[in-house]
Structure formats: structure tokens, C-alpha cells
Short mmCIF file of C-alpha atoms and ligand atoms in Angstrom, two decimals:
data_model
loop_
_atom_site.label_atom_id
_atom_site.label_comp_id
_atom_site.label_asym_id
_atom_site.label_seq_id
_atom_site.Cartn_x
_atom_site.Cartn_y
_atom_site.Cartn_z
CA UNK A 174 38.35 133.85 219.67
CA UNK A 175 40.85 136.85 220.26
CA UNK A 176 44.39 137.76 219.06
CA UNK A 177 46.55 139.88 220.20
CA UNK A 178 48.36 142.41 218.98
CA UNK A 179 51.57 140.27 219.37
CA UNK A 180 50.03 137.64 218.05
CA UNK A 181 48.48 135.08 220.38
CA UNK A 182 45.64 133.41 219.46
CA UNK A 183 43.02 132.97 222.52
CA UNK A 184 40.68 130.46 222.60
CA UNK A 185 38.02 129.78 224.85
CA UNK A 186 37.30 125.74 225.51
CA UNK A 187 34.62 124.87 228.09
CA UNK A 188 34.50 121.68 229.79
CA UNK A 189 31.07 119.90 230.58
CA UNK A 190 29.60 116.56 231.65
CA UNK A 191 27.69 115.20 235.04
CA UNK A 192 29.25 115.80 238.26
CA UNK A 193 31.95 113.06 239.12
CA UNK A 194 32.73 111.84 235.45
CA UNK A 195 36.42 113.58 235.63
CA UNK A 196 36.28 117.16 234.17
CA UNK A 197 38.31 118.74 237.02
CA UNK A 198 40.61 115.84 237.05
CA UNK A 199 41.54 115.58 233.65
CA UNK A 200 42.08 119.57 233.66
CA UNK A 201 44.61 119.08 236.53
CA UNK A 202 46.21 116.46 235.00
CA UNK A 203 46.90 118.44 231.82
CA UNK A 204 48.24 121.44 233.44
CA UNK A 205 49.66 120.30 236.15
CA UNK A 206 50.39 116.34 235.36
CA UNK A 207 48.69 115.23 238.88
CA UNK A 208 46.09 113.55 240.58
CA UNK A 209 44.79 114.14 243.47
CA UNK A 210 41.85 112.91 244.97
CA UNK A 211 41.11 114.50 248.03
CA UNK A 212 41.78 117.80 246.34
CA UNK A 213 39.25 117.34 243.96
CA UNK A 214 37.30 117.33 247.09
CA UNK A 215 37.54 120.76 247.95
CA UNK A 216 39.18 123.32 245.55
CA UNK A 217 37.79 123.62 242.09
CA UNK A 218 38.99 126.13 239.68
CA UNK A 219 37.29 128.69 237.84
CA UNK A 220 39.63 128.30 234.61
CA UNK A 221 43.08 127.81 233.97
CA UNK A 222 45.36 128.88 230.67
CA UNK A 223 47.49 126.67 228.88
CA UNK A 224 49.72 128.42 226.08
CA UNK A 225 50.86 126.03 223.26
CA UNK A 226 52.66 126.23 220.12
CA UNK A 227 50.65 124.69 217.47
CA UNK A 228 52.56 124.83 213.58
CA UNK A 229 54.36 127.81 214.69
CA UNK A 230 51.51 129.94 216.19
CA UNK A 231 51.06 130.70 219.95
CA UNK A 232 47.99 129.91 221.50
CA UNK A 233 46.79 130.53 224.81
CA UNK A 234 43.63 127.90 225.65
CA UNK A 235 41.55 129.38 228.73
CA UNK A 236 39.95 126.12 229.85
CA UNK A 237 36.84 126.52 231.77
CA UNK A 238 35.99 123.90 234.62
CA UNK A 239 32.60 124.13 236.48
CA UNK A 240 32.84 124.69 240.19
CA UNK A 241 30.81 121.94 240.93
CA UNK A 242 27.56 123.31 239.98
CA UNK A 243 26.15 120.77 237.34
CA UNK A 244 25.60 118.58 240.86
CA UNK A 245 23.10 120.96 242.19
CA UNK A 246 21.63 122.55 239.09
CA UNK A 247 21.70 122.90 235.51
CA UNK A 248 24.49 124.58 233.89
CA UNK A 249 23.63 127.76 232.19
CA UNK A 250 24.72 129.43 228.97
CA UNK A 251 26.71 131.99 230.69
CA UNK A 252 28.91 129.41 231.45
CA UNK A 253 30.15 128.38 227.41
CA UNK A 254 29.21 131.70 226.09
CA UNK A 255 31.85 132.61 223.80
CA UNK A 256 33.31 128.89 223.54
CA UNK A 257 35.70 128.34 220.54
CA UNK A 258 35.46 124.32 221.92
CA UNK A 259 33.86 122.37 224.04
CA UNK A 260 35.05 118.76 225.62
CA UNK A 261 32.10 116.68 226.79
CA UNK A 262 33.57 114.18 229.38
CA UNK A 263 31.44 110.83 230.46
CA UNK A 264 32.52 108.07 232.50
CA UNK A 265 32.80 105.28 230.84
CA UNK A 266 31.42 103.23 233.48
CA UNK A 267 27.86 105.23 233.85
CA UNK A 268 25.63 105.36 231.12
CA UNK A 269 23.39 108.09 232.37
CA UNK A 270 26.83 110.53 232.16
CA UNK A 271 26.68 109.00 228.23
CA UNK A 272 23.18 110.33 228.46
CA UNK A 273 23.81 113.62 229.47
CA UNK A 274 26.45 113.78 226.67
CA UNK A 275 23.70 113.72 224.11
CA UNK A 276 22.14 116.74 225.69
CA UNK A 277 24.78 118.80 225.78
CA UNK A 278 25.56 118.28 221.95
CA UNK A 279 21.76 118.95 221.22
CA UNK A 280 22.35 122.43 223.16
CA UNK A 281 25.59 123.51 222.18
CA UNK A 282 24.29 123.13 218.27
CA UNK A 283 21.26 124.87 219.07
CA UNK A 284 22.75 127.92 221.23
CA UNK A 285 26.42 128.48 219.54
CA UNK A 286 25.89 126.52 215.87
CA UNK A 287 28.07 124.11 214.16
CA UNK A 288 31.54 126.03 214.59
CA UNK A 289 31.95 125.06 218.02
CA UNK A 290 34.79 122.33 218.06
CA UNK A 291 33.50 118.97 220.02
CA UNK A 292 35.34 116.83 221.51
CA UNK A 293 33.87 113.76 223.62
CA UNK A 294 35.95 111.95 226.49
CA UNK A 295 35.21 109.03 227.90
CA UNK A 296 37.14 109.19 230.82
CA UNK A 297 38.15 106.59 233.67
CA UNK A 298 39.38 104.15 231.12
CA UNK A 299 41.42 102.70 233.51
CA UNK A 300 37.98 101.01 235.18
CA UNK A 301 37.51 98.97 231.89
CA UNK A 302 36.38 96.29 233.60
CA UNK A 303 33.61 98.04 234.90
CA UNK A 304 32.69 99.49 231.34
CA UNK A 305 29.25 100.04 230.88
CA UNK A 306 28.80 102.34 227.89
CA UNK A 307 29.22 100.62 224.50
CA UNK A 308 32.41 101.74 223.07
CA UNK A 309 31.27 101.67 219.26
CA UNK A 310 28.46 102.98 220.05
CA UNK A 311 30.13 106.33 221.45
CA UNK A 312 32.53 106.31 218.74
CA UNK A 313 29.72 105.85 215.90
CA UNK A 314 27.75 108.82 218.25
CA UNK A 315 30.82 111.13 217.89
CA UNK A 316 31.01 110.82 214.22
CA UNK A 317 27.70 111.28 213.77
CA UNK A 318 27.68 114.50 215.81
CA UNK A 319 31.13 115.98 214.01
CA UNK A 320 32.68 115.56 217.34
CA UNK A 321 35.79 113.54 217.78
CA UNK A 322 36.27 110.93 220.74
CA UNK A 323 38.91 109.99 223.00
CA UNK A 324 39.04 107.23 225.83
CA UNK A 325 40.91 109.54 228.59
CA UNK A 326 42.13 108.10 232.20
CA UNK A 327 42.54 111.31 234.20
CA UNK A 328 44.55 108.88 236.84
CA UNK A 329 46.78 106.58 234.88
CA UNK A 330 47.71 109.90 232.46
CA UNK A 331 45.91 107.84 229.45
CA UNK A 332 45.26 110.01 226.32
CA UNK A 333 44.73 113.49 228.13
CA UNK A 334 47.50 115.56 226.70
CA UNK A 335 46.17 113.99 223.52
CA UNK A 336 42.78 115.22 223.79
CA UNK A 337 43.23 118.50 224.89
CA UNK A 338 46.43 119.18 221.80
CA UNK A 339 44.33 117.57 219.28
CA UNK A 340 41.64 120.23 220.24
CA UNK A 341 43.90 122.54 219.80
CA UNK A 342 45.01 122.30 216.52
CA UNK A 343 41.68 121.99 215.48
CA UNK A 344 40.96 125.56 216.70
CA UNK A 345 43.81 126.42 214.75
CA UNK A 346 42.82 124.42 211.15
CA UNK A 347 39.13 125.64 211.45
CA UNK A 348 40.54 129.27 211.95
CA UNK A 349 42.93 129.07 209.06
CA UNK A 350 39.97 127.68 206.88
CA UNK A 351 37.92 130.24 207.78
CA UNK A 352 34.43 131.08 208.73
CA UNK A 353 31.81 128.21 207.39
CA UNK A 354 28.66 129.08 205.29
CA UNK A 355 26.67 128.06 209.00
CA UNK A 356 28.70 130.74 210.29
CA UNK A 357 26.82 133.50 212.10
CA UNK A 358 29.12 136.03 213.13
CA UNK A 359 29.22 134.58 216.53
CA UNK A 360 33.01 133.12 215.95
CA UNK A 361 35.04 136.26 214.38
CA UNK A 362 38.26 137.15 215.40
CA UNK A 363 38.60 140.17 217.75
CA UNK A 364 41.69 141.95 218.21
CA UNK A 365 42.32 143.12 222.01
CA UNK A 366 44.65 144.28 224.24
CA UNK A 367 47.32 142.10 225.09
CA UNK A 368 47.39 140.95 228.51
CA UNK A 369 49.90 138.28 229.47
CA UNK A 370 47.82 135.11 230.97
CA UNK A 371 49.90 133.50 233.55
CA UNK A 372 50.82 129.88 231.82
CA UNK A 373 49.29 127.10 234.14
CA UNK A 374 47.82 128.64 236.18
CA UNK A 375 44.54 128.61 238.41
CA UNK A 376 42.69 131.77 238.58
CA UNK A 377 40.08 131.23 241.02
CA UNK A 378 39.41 128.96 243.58
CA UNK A 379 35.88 127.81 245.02
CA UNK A 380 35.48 126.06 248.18
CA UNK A 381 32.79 124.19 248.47
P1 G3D B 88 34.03 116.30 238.08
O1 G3D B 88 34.95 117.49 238.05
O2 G3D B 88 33.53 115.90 236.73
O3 G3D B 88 32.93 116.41 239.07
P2 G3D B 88 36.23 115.00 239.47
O4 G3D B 88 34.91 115.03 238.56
O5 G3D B 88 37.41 115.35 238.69
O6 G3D B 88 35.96 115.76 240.72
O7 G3D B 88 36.32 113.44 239.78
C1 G3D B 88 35.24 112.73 240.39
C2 G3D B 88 35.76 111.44 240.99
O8 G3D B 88 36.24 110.58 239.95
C3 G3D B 88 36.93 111.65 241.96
O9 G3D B 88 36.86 110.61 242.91
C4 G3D B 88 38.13 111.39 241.07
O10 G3D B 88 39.26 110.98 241.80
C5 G3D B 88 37.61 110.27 240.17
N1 G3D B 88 38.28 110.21 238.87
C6 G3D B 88 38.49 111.21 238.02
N2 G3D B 88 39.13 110.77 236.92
C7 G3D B 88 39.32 109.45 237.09
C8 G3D B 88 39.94 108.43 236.30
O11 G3D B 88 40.46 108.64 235.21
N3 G3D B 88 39.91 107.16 236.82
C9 G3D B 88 39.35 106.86 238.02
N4 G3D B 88 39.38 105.60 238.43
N5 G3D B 88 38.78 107.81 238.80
C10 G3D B 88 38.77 109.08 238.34
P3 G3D B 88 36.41 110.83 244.42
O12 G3D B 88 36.52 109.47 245.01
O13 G3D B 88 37.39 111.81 244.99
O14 G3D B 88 35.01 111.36 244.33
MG1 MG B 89 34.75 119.32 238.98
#
């Protein structure tokens, strides 16, 4: 995390899951309250900033999407380097996304410790019907990881501003408490320059 000088708190949140469970989707939808399918298609964005106002402190959230890449290859830790928070998405109608889930909380512990803020999605709620993942059984997996969980539709607008507020005010609580006894060093605030980030915004595009 950064601050700066006039204050604004920058956090760094990285989205992750299998290809097709939502991630780009439910970023869209957050910033820019849409959905779009055949967009999705073919522009994918690099990140895009969000500035909030959680208990009287500004925040600016630079939320990291893939651009596409988890399809092809493994993700690597370039990519949530530096991550105050990370938001695992599945789709709740594919268990092998649930799978991949697990994975990604057994790296993110290992490579960036237990101050990372998790937060598990399981998106496409609006395909109940079709349900295939056990919903206690991702709940009772979220609590047992520290991570909280959400049911998210990224095309009926179910739960996403939610998810991605309640994250941050996390950031914010964990920050005020300070550094845990796990912590390495890895988390410390930096003060830097202050450059305005453009509020919703997409900076970068990637055709594939
Ligand atoms: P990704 O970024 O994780 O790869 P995308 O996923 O956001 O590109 O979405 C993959 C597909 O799932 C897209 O469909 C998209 O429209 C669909 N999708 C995303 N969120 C939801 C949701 O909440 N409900 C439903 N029903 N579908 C969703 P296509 O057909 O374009 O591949
Ligand atoms: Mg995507």
C-alpha cells in the first residue's frame, strides 16, 4: 500500500480465477455498472482505479484484471506482486473453477503471507439452477481460509458493489490495526508522489 502526500490511501487488489468464471465482468460492472457480452470478447483491461470514501478516508483501489492469460498459461507472481487484496472469483456452476480457488489461496499464503485480504466470489448466481458447487461447502472453505465469501451475479448486478466495498474497508480496518505479528515487512506503508489516478477508468486495453 501507498499514501500520498495528500492523503490517499492506494491499494492494490488483484483479481484471479479460471478463464470464463466472470473476473472481467464483475470489474466492469463495478466501475462502469454494465454488461456486455460481446465486449468481454475482445477488449480486456489491464487495471482500472476506483476511488472511494471509506469512514472519512480516500482511497483509490487499482483493480487488476488478467488479460486473458490464465486460458493459455499459468498466471505468474508478477501479476499480484504487491497485492494489498485479492478476490478469487469461481462460477458457481463449475466445480473445477471451485478447484482452482483452492490453489490460488494455497499460493497467495505461501508467496505474500497472511496479510493479504481474501475475498472469494462465486459469481453467476443468477444460473442457480445450474449450481454445481456446494454452497456450504464454499462458505465453510472461506472461513476456514480467513477469506470472506460473496455469491456475485456480474449480469443481474447481484452483490458486486458489495464485494468489492466490503474489501475495501477491510484494507482500511487491517491498516488502522496495524501490521500483524505474521507480518514481514512486505505490507508497509510507502509514501510517494502524488499522482492523480483518473477515477473509472481503463488504462490499457488488450486485444486479443
Ligand atoms: P473472465 O474474465 O473470468 O474470463 P468474463 O470472464 O468476464 O470474460 O466472462 C466469461 C463469460 O461468462 C462471458 O460469456 C460472460 O458474459 C459470462 N458471465 C460473466 N458473469 C456472468 C454472470 O454473472 N452471469 C452469467 N450468466 N454469465 C456471466 P460469453 O458468452 O461472452 O463467453
Ligand atoms: Mg477476463
Amino acid at each position: 500500500m501507498t499514501v500520498n502526500p495528500s492523503g490517499t490511501l492506494n491499494f492494490k487488489v488483484v483479481l484471479l480465477g479460471e478463464g470464463c468464471v466472470g473476473k472481467t465482468s464483475l470489474l466492469v460492472r463495478y466501475i462502469e455498472d454494465k454488461f456486455t457480452e460481446r465486449h468481454m470478447s475482445t477488449l480486456q483491461a489491464t487495471f482500472m482505479n476506483k476511488r472511494l470514501n471509506i469512514n472519512g478516508k480516500r482511497l483509490n483501489l487499482s483493480i487488476w484484471d488478467t488479460a486473458g492469460q490464465e486460458k493459455f498459461h499459468a498466471l505468474g507472481p508478477i501479476y499480484y506482486r504487491n497485492s494489498n487484496g485479492a478476490i478469487l472469483v469461481y462460477d458457481i456452476t463449475d466445480e473445477d473453477s471451485f478447484a482452482k480457488v483452492r490453489n490460488w489461496v494455497k499460493e497467495l499464503k505461501k508467496m505474500l503471507g497472511n496479510n493479504l485480504v481474501l475475498m472469494i466470489a462465486g459469481n453467476k448466481i443468477d444460473l442457480e439452477r445450474e449450481r454445481t458447487v456446494d454452497m456450504q461447502e464454499a462458505e465453510d472453505y472461506a472461513k476456514a481460509v480467513g477469506a470472506r465469501h460473496y455469491f456475485t451475479s456480474a449480469k443481474h448486478n447481484i452483490g458486486v458493489e458489495e464485494l468489492f466495498v466490503d474489501l475495501a474497508r477491510e484494507l482500511v480496518d487491517r491498516m488502522e490495526q496495524g501490521p500483524s505479528s505474521e507480518d514481514d515487512g512486505r505490507n508497509r506503508v510507502i509514501v510517494v508522489d502524488d499522482e492523480p489516478a483518473p477515477q473509472s477508468s481503463c488504462c490499457g486495453t488488450f486485444r486479443r
